[in-house]
Short mmCIF file of C-alpha atoms in Angstrom, two decimals:
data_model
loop_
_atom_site.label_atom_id
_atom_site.label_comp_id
_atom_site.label_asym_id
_atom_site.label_seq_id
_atom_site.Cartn_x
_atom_site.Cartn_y
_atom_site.Cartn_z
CA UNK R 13 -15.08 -2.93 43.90
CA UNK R 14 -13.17 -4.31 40.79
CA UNK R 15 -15.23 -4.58 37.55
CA UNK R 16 -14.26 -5.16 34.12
CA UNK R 17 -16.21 -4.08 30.74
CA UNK R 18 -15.53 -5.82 27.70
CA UNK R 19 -17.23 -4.55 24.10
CA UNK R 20 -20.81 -6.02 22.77
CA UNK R 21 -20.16 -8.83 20.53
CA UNK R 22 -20.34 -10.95 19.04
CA UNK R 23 -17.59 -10.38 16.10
CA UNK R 24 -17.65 -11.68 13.10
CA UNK R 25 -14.76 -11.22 10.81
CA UNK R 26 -13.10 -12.47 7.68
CA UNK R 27 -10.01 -13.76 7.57
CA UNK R 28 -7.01 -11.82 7.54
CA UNK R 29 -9.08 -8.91 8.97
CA UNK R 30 -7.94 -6.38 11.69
CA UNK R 31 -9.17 -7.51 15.58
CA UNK R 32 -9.79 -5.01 18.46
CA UNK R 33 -11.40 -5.88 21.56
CA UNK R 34 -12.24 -2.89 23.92
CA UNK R 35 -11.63 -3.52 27.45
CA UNK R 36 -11.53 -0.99 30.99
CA UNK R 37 -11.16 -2.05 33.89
CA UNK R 38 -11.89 -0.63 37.55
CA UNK R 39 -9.95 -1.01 40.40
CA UNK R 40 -7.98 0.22 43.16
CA UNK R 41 -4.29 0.23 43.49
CA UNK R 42 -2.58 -1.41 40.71
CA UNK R 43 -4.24 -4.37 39.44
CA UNK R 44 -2.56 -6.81 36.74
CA UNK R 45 -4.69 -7.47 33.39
CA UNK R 46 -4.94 -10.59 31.48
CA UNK R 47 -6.61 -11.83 28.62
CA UNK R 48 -7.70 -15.72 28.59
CA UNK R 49 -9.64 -17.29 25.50
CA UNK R 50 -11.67 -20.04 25.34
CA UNK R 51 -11.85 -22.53 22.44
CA UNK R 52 -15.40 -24.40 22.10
CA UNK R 53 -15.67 -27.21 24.61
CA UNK R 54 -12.75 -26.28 26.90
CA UNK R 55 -11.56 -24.67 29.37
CA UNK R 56 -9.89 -21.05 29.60
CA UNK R 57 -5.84 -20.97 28.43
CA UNK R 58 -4.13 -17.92 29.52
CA UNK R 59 -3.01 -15.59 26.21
CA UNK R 60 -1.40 -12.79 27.47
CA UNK R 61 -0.92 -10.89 30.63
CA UNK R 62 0.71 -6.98 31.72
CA UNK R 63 1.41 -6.64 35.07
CA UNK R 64 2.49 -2.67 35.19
CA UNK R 65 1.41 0.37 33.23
CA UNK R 66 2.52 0.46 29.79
CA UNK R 67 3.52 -3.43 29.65
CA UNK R 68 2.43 -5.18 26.56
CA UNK R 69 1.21 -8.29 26.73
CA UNK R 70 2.31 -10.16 23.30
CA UNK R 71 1.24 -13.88 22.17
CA UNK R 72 0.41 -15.94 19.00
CA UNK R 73 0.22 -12.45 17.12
CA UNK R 74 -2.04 -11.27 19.81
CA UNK R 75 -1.17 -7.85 22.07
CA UNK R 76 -2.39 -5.50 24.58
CA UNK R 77 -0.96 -2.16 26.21
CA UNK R 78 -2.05 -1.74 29.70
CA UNK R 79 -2.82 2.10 30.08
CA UNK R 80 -3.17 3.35 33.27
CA UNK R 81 -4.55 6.57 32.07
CA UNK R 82 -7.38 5.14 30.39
CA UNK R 83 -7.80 2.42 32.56
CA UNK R 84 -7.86 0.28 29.39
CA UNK R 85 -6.64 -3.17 27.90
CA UNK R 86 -7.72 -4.09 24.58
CA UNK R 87 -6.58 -6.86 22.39
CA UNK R 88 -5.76 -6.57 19.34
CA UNK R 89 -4.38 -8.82 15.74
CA UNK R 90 -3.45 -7.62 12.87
CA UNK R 91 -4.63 -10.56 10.54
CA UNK R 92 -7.18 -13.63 12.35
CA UNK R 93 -7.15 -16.44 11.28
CA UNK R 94 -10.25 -19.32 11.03
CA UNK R 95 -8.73 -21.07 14.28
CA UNK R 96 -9.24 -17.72 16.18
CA UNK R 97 -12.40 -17.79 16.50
CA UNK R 98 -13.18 -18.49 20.30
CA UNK R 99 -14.42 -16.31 23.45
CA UNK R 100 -12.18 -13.94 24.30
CA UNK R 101 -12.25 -13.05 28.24
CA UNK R 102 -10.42 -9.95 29.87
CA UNK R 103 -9.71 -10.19 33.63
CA UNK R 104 -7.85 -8.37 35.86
CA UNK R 105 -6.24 -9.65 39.59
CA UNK R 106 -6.58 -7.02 42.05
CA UNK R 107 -3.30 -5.15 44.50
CA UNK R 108 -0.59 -7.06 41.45
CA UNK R 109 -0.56 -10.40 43.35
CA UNK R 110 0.92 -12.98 41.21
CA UNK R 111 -2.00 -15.23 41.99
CA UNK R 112 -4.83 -13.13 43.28
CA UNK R 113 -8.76 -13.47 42.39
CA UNK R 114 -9.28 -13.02 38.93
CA UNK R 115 -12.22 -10.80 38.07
CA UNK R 116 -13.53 -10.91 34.78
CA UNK R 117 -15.64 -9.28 31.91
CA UNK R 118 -18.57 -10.94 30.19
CA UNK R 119 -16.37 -12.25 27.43
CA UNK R 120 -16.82 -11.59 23.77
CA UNK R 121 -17.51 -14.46 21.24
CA UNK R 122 -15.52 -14.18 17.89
CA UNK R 123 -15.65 -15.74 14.71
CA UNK R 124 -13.69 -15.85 11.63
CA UNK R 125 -15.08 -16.88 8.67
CA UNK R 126 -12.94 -17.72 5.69
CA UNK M 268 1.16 -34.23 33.85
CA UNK M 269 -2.58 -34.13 33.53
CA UNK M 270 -2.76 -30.39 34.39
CA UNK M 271 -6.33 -29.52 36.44
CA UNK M 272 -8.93 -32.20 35.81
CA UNK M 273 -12.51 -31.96 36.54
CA UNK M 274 -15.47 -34.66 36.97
CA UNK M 275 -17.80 -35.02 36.41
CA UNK M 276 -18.21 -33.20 32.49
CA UNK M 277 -22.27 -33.41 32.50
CA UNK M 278 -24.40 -33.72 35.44
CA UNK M 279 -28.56 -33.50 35.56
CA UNK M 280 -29.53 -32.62 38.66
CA UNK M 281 -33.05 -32.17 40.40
CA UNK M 282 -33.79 -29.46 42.53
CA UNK M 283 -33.06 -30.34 45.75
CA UNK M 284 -30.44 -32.95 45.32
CA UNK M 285 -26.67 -32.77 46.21
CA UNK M 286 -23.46 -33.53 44.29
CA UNK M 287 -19.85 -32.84 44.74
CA UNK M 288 -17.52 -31.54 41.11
CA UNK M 289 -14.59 -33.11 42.18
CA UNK M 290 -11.56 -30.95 40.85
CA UNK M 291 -7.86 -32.49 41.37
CA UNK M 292 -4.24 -30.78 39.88
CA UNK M 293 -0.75 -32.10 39.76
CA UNK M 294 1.24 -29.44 39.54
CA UNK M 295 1.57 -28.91 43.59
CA UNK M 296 -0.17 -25.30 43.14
CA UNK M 297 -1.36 -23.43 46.59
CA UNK M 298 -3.93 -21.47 44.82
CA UNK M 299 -7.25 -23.02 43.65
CA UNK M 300 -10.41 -22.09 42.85
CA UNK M 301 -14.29 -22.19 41.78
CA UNK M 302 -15.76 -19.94 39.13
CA UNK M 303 -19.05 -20.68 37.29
CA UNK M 304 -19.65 -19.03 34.07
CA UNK M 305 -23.21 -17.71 32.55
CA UNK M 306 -23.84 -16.63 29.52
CA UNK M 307 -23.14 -12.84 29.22
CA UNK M 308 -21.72 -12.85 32.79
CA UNK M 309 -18.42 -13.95 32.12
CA UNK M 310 -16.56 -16.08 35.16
CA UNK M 311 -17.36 -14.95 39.11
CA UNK M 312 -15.46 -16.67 41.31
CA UNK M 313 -17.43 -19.19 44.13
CA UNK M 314 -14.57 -20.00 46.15
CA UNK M 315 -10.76 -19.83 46.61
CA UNK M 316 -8.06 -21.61 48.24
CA UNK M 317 -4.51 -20.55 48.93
CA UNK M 318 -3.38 -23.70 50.61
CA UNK M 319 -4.40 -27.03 52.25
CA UNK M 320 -6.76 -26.14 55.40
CA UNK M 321 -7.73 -22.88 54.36
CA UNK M 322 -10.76 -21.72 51.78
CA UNK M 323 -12.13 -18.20 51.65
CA UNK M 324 -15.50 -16.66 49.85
CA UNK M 325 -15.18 -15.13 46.54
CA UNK M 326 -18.08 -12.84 44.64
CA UNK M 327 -21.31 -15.80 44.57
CA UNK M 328 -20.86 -18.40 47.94
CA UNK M 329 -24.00 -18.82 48.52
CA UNK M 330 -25.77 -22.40 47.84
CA UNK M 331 -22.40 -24.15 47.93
CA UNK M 332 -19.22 -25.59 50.35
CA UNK M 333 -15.98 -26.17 49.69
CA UNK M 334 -12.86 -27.53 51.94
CA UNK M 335 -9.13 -28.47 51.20
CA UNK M 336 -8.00 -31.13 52.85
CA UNK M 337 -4.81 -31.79 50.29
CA UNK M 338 -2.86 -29.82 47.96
CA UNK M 339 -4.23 -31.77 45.29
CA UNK M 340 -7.93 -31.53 45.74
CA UNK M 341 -10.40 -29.14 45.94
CA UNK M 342 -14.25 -30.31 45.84
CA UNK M 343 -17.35 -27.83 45.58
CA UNK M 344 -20.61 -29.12 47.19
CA UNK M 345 -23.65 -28.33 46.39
CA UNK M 346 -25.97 -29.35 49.23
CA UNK M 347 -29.47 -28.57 47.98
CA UNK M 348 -29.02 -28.26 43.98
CA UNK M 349 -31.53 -25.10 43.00
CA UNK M 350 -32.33 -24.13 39.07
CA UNK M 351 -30.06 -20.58 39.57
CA UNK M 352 -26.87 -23.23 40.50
CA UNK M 353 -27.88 -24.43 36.54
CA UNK M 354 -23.74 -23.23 34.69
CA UNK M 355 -20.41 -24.20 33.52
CA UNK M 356 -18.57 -24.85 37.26
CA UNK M 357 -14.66 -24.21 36.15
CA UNK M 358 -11.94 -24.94 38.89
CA UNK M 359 -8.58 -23.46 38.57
CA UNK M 360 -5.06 -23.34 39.89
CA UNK M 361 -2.05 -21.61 40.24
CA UNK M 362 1.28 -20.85 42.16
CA UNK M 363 1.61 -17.96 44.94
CA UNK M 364 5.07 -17.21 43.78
CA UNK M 365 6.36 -16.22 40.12
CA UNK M 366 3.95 -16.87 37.59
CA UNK M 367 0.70 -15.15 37.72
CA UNK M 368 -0.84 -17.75 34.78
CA UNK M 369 -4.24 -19.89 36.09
CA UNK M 370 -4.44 -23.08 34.96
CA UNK M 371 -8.53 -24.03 34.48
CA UNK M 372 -9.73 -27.62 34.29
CA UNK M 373 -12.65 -28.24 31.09
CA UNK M 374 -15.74 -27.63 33.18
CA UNK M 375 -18.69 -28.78 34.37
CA UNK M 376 -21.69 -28.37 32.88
CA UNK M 377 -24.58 -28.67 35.35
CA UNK M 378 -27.96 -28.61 34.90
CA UNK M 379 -30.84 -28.40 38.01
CA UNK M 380 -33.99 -29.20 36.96
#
């Protein structure tokens, strides 16, 4: 079946510090990836998606590369900021579908201090 | 437009009591569903919906019922509450055609006691 890892966190980082979040997927056929983050007390907003290998997903200073060859996804920012700081979920929707069942990894919690 | 709305926010439950989250979107999306989230577990997904009439399993059915009667609506019941159903309940939407985006409501956090 599908399954997503995401890396251990929680992160804690200064601001205007580099951001990488590790995340593989598995899957069969050609799934799309997504990243969705949650600020404290809502619900999840979509931040970026790729739907085919070697798409990049690009938002709010965010990206991610979808690699088929390492069956990877990971977000990354070149500077956070305080007001990222939020849980960070990667998910991927199985066969491409535009809105098929999401399956997601465990999230990982970051925080930005100033 | 009010997006995907969600009541009730908090809910204390004891074990063996029932309750229906009531989840309700505007947007005239086919696709909605039922995740609960727990901590280091991420979201798994309860139920689904592509369309008024029809609802389908996802990854963690057990101990609750949905139905979709309208486009709008989309209720999960829980018919005897149990500690394990204790999470954040999040229902979401989206189109079948064009955008693959979810849209999720603010949760539901439910506590069985």
């Amino acid at each position: 079946g599908n399954s997503v890892t995401q890396m251990e966190g929680p992160v804690t980082l200064s601001e205007e510090a580099f951001l990488t979040i590790n995340c593989t997927y598995t899957a069969t056929g050609y799934p799309s990836l997504f990243w969705y983050v949650q600020y404290p007390g809502e619900g999840l907003q979509l931040l970026l998606k790729a739907t085919k290998a070697d798409d990049k997903g690009s938002n709010k200073g965010f990206e991610a590369t979808y690699r088929k060859e390492t069956t990877s996804f990971h977000l990354e920012k070149g500077s956070v900021q305080v007001s990222d700081s939020a849980v960070y979920f990667c998910a991927l929707s199985s066969g491409g579908t535009s809105y098929g069942k999401l399956t997601f990894g465990q999230g990982t919690i970051l925080t930005v201090h100033p | 437009n009010a997006g995907v709305t969600q009541t009730p926010k908090f809910q204390v439950l004891k074990t063996g009591q029932s309750m229906t989250l009531q989840c309700a979107q505007d947007m005239n999306h086919e696709y909605m569903s039922w995740y609960r989230q727990d901590p280091g577990m991420g979201l798994r997904l309860i139920h689904y919906s592509v369309g008024a009439g029809i609802t389908d399993q996802g990854e963690v059915p057990n101990g609750y019922n949905v139905s979709r009667s309208t486009t709008e609506d989309f209720p999960l019941r829980l018919l005897s509450a149990a500690p394990s159903q204790t999470s954040v309940y999040f229902c979401a939407s989206s189109s079948t055609s064009g955008s693959s985006r979810q849209f999720f409501g603010p949760g539901t956090r439910l506590t069985v006691l």
